[in-house]
Amino acid sequence: DRVKAFAVATVSEAKELRDNGIKKDVILIGHTLNGCFEEAVKGDFILTISTIDQAVLINDVAKKLDKVARIEM
């Protein structure tokens, strides 16, 4: 496959890709609301962040879910 990843703006768009069988990486570009971090971590989406505070919050969510969060800064 020539496509390595998909970039979307929202968690709902990322979920739509997964729901339609997309297995490739999905990168959430732009700002993701703190309330969407859990869905993003569960979906194994790559979050783009701009602050250490966001990294801490996402890490807390990932620990709660016993997962490793995927982020780009």
PDB file of C-alpha atoms in Angstrom:
ATOM      1  CA  ASP A   1       0.000   0.000   0.000  1.00  0.00           C
ATOM      2  CA  ARG A   2       1.172   3.479  -0.793  1.00  0.00           C
ATOM      3  CA  VAL A   3      -0.818   5.187   1.966  1.00  0.00           C
ATOM      4  CA  LYS A   4       0.981   5.088   5.315  1.00  0.00           C
ATOM      5  CA  ALA A   5      -1.496   7.057   7.412  1.00  0.00           C
ATOM      6  CA  PHE A   6      -4.622   9.168   7.330  1.00  0.00           C
ATOM      7  CA  ALA A   7      -4.929  12.654   8.840  1.00  0.00           C
ATOM      8  CA  VAL A   8      -8.241  13.891  10.206  1.00  0.00           C
ATOM      9  CA  ALA A   9      -9.451  16.845  12.239  1.00  0.00           C
ATOM     10  CA  THR A  10     -11.673  15.145  14.816  1.00  0.00           C
ATOM     11  CA  VAL A  11     -12.009  11.954  16.826  1.00  0.00           C
ATOM     12  CA  SER A  12     -15.369  11.285  15.162  1.00  0.00           C
ATOM     13  CA  GLU A  13     -13.688  11.353  11.736  1.00  0.00           C
ATOM     14  CA  ALA A  14     -11.001   8.986  13.008  1.00  0.00           C
ATOM     15  CA  LYS A  15     -13.642   6.624  14.388  1.00  0.00           C
ATOM     16  CA  GLU A  16     -15.452   6.696  11.059  1.00  0.00           C
ATOM     17  CA  LEU A  17     -12.299   5.486   9.319  1.00  0.00           C
ATOM     18  CA  ARG A  18     -11.886   2.637  11.827  1.00  0.00           C
ATOM     19  CA  ASP A  19     -15.584   1.747  11.550  1.00  0.00           C
ATOM     20  CA  ASN A  20     -15.083   1.424   7.794  1.00  0.00           C
ATOM     21  CA  GLY A  21     -12.172  -0.984   8.086  1.00  0.00           C
ATOM     22  CA  ILE A  22      -9.168   1.365   7.944  1.00  0.00           C
ATOM     23  CA  LYS A  23      -6.299  -0.251   9.855  1.00  0.00           C
ATOM     24  CA  LYS A  24      -3.574   2.276   9.008  1.00  0.00           C
ATOM     25  CA  ASP A  25      -2.404   4.935  11.434  1.00  0.00           C
ATOM     26  CA  VAL A  26      -4.844   7.801  11.938  1.00  0.00           C
ATOM     27  CA  ILE A  27      -3.377  11.122  12.997  1.00  0.00           C
ATOM     28  CA  LEU A  28      -5.543  13.745  14.679  1.00  0.00           C
ATOM     29  CA  ILE A  29      -4.274  17.091  13.434  1.00  0.00           C
ATOM     30  CA  GLY A  30      -5.176  20.285  15.164  1.00  0.00           C
ATOM     31  CA  HIS A  31      -6.585  20.647  18.662  1.00  0.00           C
ATOM     32  CA  THR A  32      -8.325  17.682  20.303  1.00  0.00           C
ATOM     33  CA  LEU A  33     -10.571  18.539  23.242  1.00  0.00           C
ATOM     34  CA  ASN A  34      -9.499  17.074  26.580  1.00  0.00           C
ATOM     35  CA  GLY A  35     -12.817  15.255  26.814  1.00  0.00           C
ATOM     36  CA  CYS A  36     -11.963  13.310  23.639  1.00  0.00           C
ATOM     37  CA  PHE A  37      -8.611  11.955  24.848  1.00  0.00           C
ATOM     38  CA  GLU A  38     -10.091   8.694  26.129  1.00  0.00           C
ATOM     39  CA  GLU A  39     -11.745   7.874  22.795  1.00  0.00           C
ATOM     40  CA  ALA A  40      -8.555   8.788  20.964  1.00  0.00           C
ATOM     41  CA  VAL A  41      -6.400   6.533  23.143  1.00  0.00           C
ATOM     42  CA  LYS A  42      -8.907   3.674  22.899  1.00  0.00           C
ATOM     43  CA  GLY A  43      -8.901   4.022  19.109  1.00  0.00           C
ATOM     44  CA  ASP A  44      -5.085   3.985  18.982  1.00  0.00           C
ATOM     45  CA  PHE A  45      -5.132   7.307  17.153  1.00  0.00           C
ATOM     46  CA  ILE A  46      -2.061   9.541  17.095  1.00  0.00           C
ATOM     47  CA  LEU A  47      -2.745  12.807  18.908  1.00  0.00           C
ATOM     48  CA  THR A  48      -0.945  16.017  18.064  1.00  0.00           C
ATOM     49  CA  ILE A  49      -0.300  18.126  21.130  1.00  0.00           C
ATOM     50  CA  SER A  50       1.258  21.500  21.837  1.00  0.00           C
ATOM     51  CA  THR A  51       1.743  21.542  25.604  1.00  0.00           C
ATOM     52  CA  ILE A  52       3.255  19.390  28.314  1.00  0.00           C
ATOM     53  CA  ASP A  53      -0.040  19.712  30.218  1.00  0.00           C
ATOM     54  CA  GLN A  54      -1.808  17.895  27.373  1.00  0.00           C
ATOM     55  CA  ALA A  55       0.836  15.164  27.469  1.00  0.00           C
ATOM     56  CA  VAL A  56       0.270  14.697  31.200  1.00  0.00           C
ATOM     57  CA  LEU A  57      -3.517  14.487  30.769  1.00  0.00           C
ATOM     58  CA  ILE A  58      -3.236  12.013  27.907  1.00  0.00           C
ATOM     59  CA  ASN A  59      -0.767   9.913  29.879  1.00  0.00           C
ATOM     60  CA  ASP A  60      -3.206   9.794  32.815  1.00  0.00           C
ATOM     61  CA  VAL A  61      -5.979   8.626  30.481  1.00  0.00           C
ATOM     62  CA  ALA A  62      -3.727   5.994  28.924  1.00  0.00           C
ATOM     63  CA  LYS A  63      -2.687   4.659  32.338  1.00  0.00           C
ATOM     64  CA  LYS A  64      -6.334   4.352  33.347  1.00  0.00           C
ATOM     65  CA  LEU A  65      -6.988   2.334  30.181  1.00  0.00           C
ATOM     66  CA  ASP A  66      -3.767   0.294  30.549  1.00  0.00           C
ATOM     67  CA  LYS A  67      -2.641   1.522  27.119  1.00  0.00           C
ATOM     68  CA  VAL A  68       0.194   3.543  25.676  1.00  0.00           C
ATOM     69  CA  ALA A  69      -0.867   6.820  24.107  1.00  0.00           C
ATOM     70  CA  ARG A  70       0.548   7.830  20.743  1.00  0.00           C
ATOM     71  CA  ILE A  71       1.395  11.497  20.443  1.00  0.00           C
ATOM     72  CA  GLU A  72       3.270  13.926  18.220  1.00  0.00           C
ATOM     73  CA  MET A  73       4.408  17.240  19.565  1.00  0.00           C
TER      74      MET A  73
END
